[in-house]
CSV table of N, CA and C in Angstrom, one decimal:
chain,number,residue,atom,x,y,z
A,15,UNK,N,-41.1,17.2,68.4
A,15,UNK,CA,-40.7,18.1,67.1
A,15,UNK,C,-42.1,18.7,66.7
A,16,UNK,N,-41.9,19.9,66.3
A,16,UNK,CA,-43.1,20.7,65.8
A,16,UNK,C,-43.5,20.3,64.2
A,17,UNK,N,-44.5,19.5,64.0
A,17,UNK,CA,-45.0,19.0,62.8
A,17,UNK,C,-45.1,20.1,62.0
A,18,UNK,N,-45.6,21.2,62.2
A,18,UNK,CA,-46.0,22.3,61.5
A,18,UNK,C,-44.6,22.8,60.7
A,19,UNK,N,-43.6,23.0,61.8
A,19,UNK,CA,-42.3,23.5,61.3
A,19,UNK,C,-41.6,22.5,60.3
A,20,UNK,N,-41.9,21.2,60.6
A,20,UNK,CA,-41.2,20.2,59.8
A,20,UNK,C,-41.9,20.4,58.4
A,21,UNK,N,-43.2,20.6,58.2
A,21,UNK,CA,-43.9,20.8,56.9
A,21,UNK,C,-43.4,22.0,56.3
A,22,UNK,N,-43.1,23.1,57.0
A,22,UNK,CA,-42.6,24.5,56.5
A,22,UNK,C,-41.3,24.1,55.8
A,23,UNK,N,-40.4,23.4,56.7
A,23,UNK,CA,-39.0,23.1,56.2
A,23,UNK,C,-38.9,22.2,54.9
A,24,UNK,N,-39.8,21.4,55.0
A,24,UNK,CA,-39.8,20.3,53.7
A,24,UNK,C,-40.3,21.1,52.5
A,25,UNK,N,-41.1,22.3,52.7
A,25,UNK,CA,-41.6,22.9,51.6
A,25,UNK,C,-40.6,24.1,51.0
A,26,UNK,N,-39.6,24.4,51.8
A,26,UNK,CA,-38.7,25.5,51.3
A,26,UNK,C,-37.7,25.0,50.2
A,27,UNK,N,-37.4,26.0,49.4
A,27,UNK,CA,-36.6,25.8,48.2
A,27,UNK,C,-35.1,26.4,48.5
A,28,UNK,N,-34.2,25.6,48.3
A,28,UNK,CA,-32.7,26.2,48.4
A,28,UNK,C,-32.7,27.7,47.6
A,29,UNK,N,-32.0,28.5,48.4
A,29,UNK,CA,-31.9,30.0,47.9
A,29,UNK,C,-33.0,30.8,48.3
A,30,UNK,N,-34.2,30.2,48.9
A,30,UNK,CA,-35.3,31.1,49.3
A,30,UNK,C,-34.9,31.8,50.5
A,31,UNK,N,-35.6,33.1,50.6
A,31,UNK,CA,-35.4,33.9,51.7
A,31,UNK,C,-36.3,33.5,52.8
A,32,UNK,N,-35.9,33.3,54.1
A,32,UNK,CA,-36.7,33.0,55.2
A,32,UNK,C,-36.4,33.9,56.3
A,33,UNK,N,-37.3,34.1,57.2
A,33,UNK,CA,-37.2,34.9,58.6
A,33,UNK,C,-37.4,33.8,59.4
A,34,UNK,N,-36.3,33.8,60.5
A,34,UNK,CA,-36.3,32.7,61.6
A,34,UNK,C,-36.5,33.5,63.0
A,35,UNK,N,-37.3,32.9,63.7
A,35,UNK,CA,-37.7,33.3,65.0
A,35,UNK,C,-37.4,32.2,65.9
A,36,UNK,N,-36.6,32.5,67.0
A,36,UNK,CA,-36.3,31.5,67.9
A,36,UNK,C,-37.4,31.2,69.1
A,37,UNK,N,-37.5,30.2,69.8
A,37,UNK,CA,-38.4,29.8,70.7
A,37,UNK,C,-38.4,30.8,71.8
A,38,UNK,N,-37.3,31.6,72.1
A,38,UNK,CA,-37.4,32.6,73.3
A,38,UNK,C,-38.3,33.8,72.9
A,39,UNK,N,-38.4,34.1,71.6
A,39,UNK,CA,-39.3,35.2,71.4
A,39,UNK,C,-40.6,34.8,71.7
A,40,UNK,N,-41.2,33.5,71.8
A,40,UNK,CA,-42.6,33.1,72.0
A,40,UNK,C,-42.8,33.2,73.7
A,41,UNK,N,-41.9,32.7,74.4
A,41,UNK,CA,-41.9,32.6,75.8
A,41,UNK,C,-41.3,33.9,76.6
A,42,UNK,N,-40.7,34.8,75.9
A,42,UNK,CA,-40.2,36.0,76.5
A,42,UNK,C,-39.2,35.7,77.7
A,43,UNK,N,-38.3,34.6,77.5
A,43,UNK,CA,-37.3,34.4,78.7
A,43,UNK,C,-36.1,34.2,77.9
A,44,UNK,N,-35.0,33.9,78.6
A,44,UNK,CA,-33.6,33.8,78.0
A,44,UNK,C,-33.3,32.4,77.2
A,45,UNK,N,-34.4,31.6,77.1
A,45,UNK,CA,-34.0,30.2,76.2
A,45,UNK,C,-33.8,30.8,75.0
A,46,UNK,N,-32.4,30.2,74.5
A,46,UNK,CA,-31.9,30.7,73.2
A,46,UNK,C,-32.0,29.3,72.4
A,47,UNK,N,-32.0,29.6,71.0
A,47,UNK,CA,-31.6,28.6,70.0
A,47,UNK,C,-30.1,28.5,69.8
A,48,UNK,N,-29.7,27.5,69.7
A,48,UNK,CA,-28.2,27.3,69.3
A,48,UNK,C,-27.8,26.9,67.9
A,49,UNK,N,-27.2,27.2,67.3
A,49,UNK,CA,-26.8,26.9,65.8
A,49,UNK,C,-25.2,26.5,65.9
A,50,UNK,N,-25.1,25.6,64.9
A,50,UNK,CA,-23.7,25.2,64.5
A,50,UNK,C,-23.3,25.9,63.4
A,51,UNK,N,-22.0,26.5,63.3
A,51,UNK,CA,-21.7,27.4,62.3
A,51,UNK,C,-20.4,26.7,61.8
A,52,UNK,N,-20.1,26.8,60.6
A,52,UNK,CA,-18.8,26.3,59.9
A,52,UNK,C,-18.1,27.5,59.4
A,53,UNK,N,-16.9,27.6,59.8
A,53,UNK,CA,-16.0,28.7,59.2
A,53,UNK,C,-14.7,28.1,59.0
A,54,UNK,N,-14.1,27.9,57.8
A,54,UNK,CA,-12.8,27.2,57.6
A,54,UNK,C,-12.7,25.9,58.2
A,55,UNK,N,-13.8,25.1,58.1
A,55,UNK,CA,-13.9,23.7,58.5
A,55,UNK,C,-13.8,23.6,60.1
A,56,UNK,N,-14.2,24.8,60.9
A,56,UNK,CA,-14.2,24.7,62.3
A,56,UNK,C,-15.6,24.8,62.7
A,57,UNK,N,-16.3,23.7,63.1
A,57,UNK,CA,-17.6,23.8,63.6
A,57,UNK,C,-17.6,24.3,65.0
A,58,UNK,N,-18.5,25.2,65.4
A,58,UNK,CA,-18.7,25.6,66.6
A,58,UNK,C,-20.1,26.0,66.9
A,59,UNK,N,-20.5,26.0,68.3
A,59,UNK,CA,-21.9,26.4,68.6
A,59,UNK,C,-21.9,27.9,69.0
A,60,UNK,N,-23.0,28.6,68.5
A,60,UNK,CA,-23.3,29.8,68.9
A,60,UNK,C,-24.8,29.8,69.4
A,61,UNK,N,-25.0,30.8,70.2
A,61,UNK,CA,-26.4,31.1,70.7
A,61,UNK,C,-27.0,32.2,69.9
A,62,UNK,N,-28.3,31.9,69.8
A,62,UNK,CA,-29.1,32.9,68.8
A,62,UNK,C,-30.3,33.3,69.6
A,63,UNK,N,-30.3,34.8,69.9
A,63,UNK,CA,-31.4,35.2,70.7
A,63,UNK,C,-32.3,36.3,70.1
A,64,UNK,N,-31.9,36.6,68.8
A,64,UNK,CA,-32.6,37.5,68.0
A,64,UNK,C,-33.2,37.0,66.8
A,65,UNK,N,-34.4,37.2,66.4
A,65,UNK,CA,-34.9,36.7,65.0
A,65,UNK,C,-34.0,37.3,63.9
A,66,UNK,N,-33.9,36.5,62.8
A,66,UNK,CA,-33.0,37.0,61.8
A,66,UNK,C,-33.5,36.6,60.2
A,67,UNK,N,-33.1,37.4,59.3
A,67,UNK,CA,-33.4,36.9,58.0
A,67,UNK,C,-32.2,36.1,57.3
A,68,UNK,N,-32.5,35.1,56.6
A,68,UNK,CA,-31.5,34.2,56.1
A,68,UNK,C,-32.0,33.6,54.6
A,69,UNK,N,-31.0,33.1,53.9
A,69,UNK,CA,-31.0,32.4,52.7
A,69,UNK,C,-31.3,30.9,53.2
A,70,UNK,N,-32.2,30.2,52.6
A,70,UNK,CA,-32.4,28.7,53.1
A,70,UNK,C,-31.5,27.9,52.3
A,71,UNK,N,-30.9,27.0,52.8
A,71,UNK,CA,-29.9,26.1,52.2
A,71,UNK,C,-30.5,24.7,52.0
A,72,UNK,N,-30.8,24.1,53.3
A,72,UNK,CA,-31.2,22.7,53.3
A,72,UNK,C,-32.1,22.5,54.6
A,73,UNK,N,-32.9,21.4,54.5
A,73,UNK,CA,-33.6,20.9,55.7
A,73,UNK,C,-33.4,19.3,55.7
A,74,UNK,N,-33.1,18.7,56.7
A,74,UNK,CA,-32.6,17.4,56.9
A,74,UNK,C,-33.7,16.5,57.7
A,75,UNK,N,-34.8,17.2,58.0
A,75,UNK,CA,-35.9,16.5,58.8
A,75,UNK,C,-35.8,17.0,60.2
A,76,UNK,N,-34.6,17.5,60.8
A,76,UNK,CA,-34.6,18.0,62.2
A,76,UNK,C,-33.9,19.4,62.3
A,77,UNK,N,-33.2,19.7,61.4
A,77,UNK,CA,-32.6,21.0,61.4
A,77,UNK,C,-32.7,21.7,60.0
A,78,UNK,N,-32.6,23.1,60.2
A,78,UNK,CA,-32.7,24.0,58.9
A,78,UNK,C,-31.2,24.4,58.7
A,79,UNK,N,-30.6,24.4,57.6
A,79,UNK,CA,-29.2,24.9,57.3
A,79,UNK,C,-29.6,26.2,56.5
A,80,UNK,N,-28.8,27.3,56.8
A,80,UNK,CA,-29.1,28.5,56.1
A,80,UNK,C,-27.8,29.5,56.1
A,81,UNK,N,-27.9,30.4,55.5
A,81,UNK,CA,-26.7,31.4,55.2
A,81,UNK,C,-27.4,32.8,55.6
A,82,UNK,N,-26.5,33.5,56.5
A,82,UNK,CA,-26.8,34.8,56.8
A,82,UNK,C,-25.4,35.6,56.6
A,83,UNK,N,-25.5,36.9,56.7
A,83,UNK,CA,-24.4,37.7,56.4
A,83,UNK,C,-23.2,37.2,57.3
A,84,UNK,N,-23.5,37.2,58.6
A,84,UNK,CA,-22.3,37.0,59.4
A,84,UNK,C,-21.8,35.3,59.3
A,85,UNK,N,-22.6,34.5,59.0
A,85,UNK,CA,-22.2,33.0,58.9
A,85,UNK,C,-22.8,32.5,57.6
A,86,UNK,N,-21.8,32.1,56.8
A,86,UNK,CA,-22.1,31.4,55.5
A,86,UNK,C,-22.9,30.2,55.6
A,87,UNK,N,-22.8,29.5,56.7
A,87,UNK,CA,-23.4,28.1,56.9
A,87,UNK,C,-23.6,28.0,58.4
A,88,UNK,N,-25.0,28.0,58.6
A,88,UNK,CA,-25.6,27.9,60.1
A,88,UNK,C,-26.8,27.0,60.1
A,89,UNK,N,-26.6,26.0,61.0
A,89,UNK,CA,-27.4,24.8,61.1
A,89,UNK,C,-28.1,24.9,62.4
A,90,UNK,N,-29.5,24.8,62.6
A,90,UNK,CA,-30.4,25.2,63.6
A,90,UNK,C,-31.4,24.2,63.9
A,91,UNK,N,-31.4,23.3,65.0
A,91,UNK,CA,-32.6,22.2,65.2
A,91,UNK,C,-33.9,23.0,65.3
A,92,UNK,N,-34.9,22.5,64.6
A,92,UNK,CA,-36.2,23.2,64.6
A,92,UNK,C,-37.0,23.0,65.8
A,93,UNK,N,-36.4,22.3,66.8
A,93,UNK,CA,-37.0,22.2,68.2
A,93,UNK,C,-36.6,23.6,68.9
A,94,UNK,N,-35.8,24.3,68.4
A,94,UNK,CA,-35.4,25.5,69.0
A,94,UNK,C,-36.0,26.7,68.6
A,95,UNK,N,-36.8,26.4,67.5
A,95,UNK,CA,-37.5,27.6,66.7
A,95,UNK,C,-38.8,27.7,67.0
A,96,UNK,N,-39.2,29.1,67.0
A,96,UNK,CA,-40.9,29.2,67.1
A,96,UNK,C,-41.4,29.2,65.8
A,97,UNK,N,-40.8,30.0,64.8
A,97,UNK,CA,-41.4,30.1,63.5
A,97,UNK,C,-40.4,30.2,62.4
A,98,UNK,N,-40.7,29.8,61.3
A,98,UNK,CA,-39.9,30.0,60.1
A,98,UNK,C,-40.8,30.6,59.1
A,99,UNK,N,-40.6,31.8,58.6
A,99,UNK,CA,-41.5,32.3,57.7
A,99,UNK,C,-40.9,32.5,56.3
A,100,UNK,N,-41.3,31.8,55.3
A,100,UNK,CA,-40.7,32.0,53.9
A,100,UNK,C,-41.2,33.2,53.3
A,101,UNK,N,-40.3,33.9,52.7
A,101,UNK,CA,-40.7,35.2,51.7
A,101,UNK,C,-41.1,34.6,50.4
A,102,UNK,N,-42.1,35.4,49.9
A,102,UNK,CA,-42.7,34.9,48.6
A,102,UNK,C,-42.0,35.7,47.5
């Protein structure tokens, strides 16, 4: 696990806007991040291949949970991420 990303996750405040960059953007290959989404109590996994902006909801020590326009609840393991950039 990336200790730097863990420190960033622990410093985020619920409701804070963040930019999320997947590991694939660092390596330039098809490795994707996977997120769990919840819609109407149906958990399913989606692949994420593009950076996105989100509203931070929670960090449990291994995954960030956030809200984006398309998914109101999205959980992503930080080991799949290159960067989390909080907005000020």
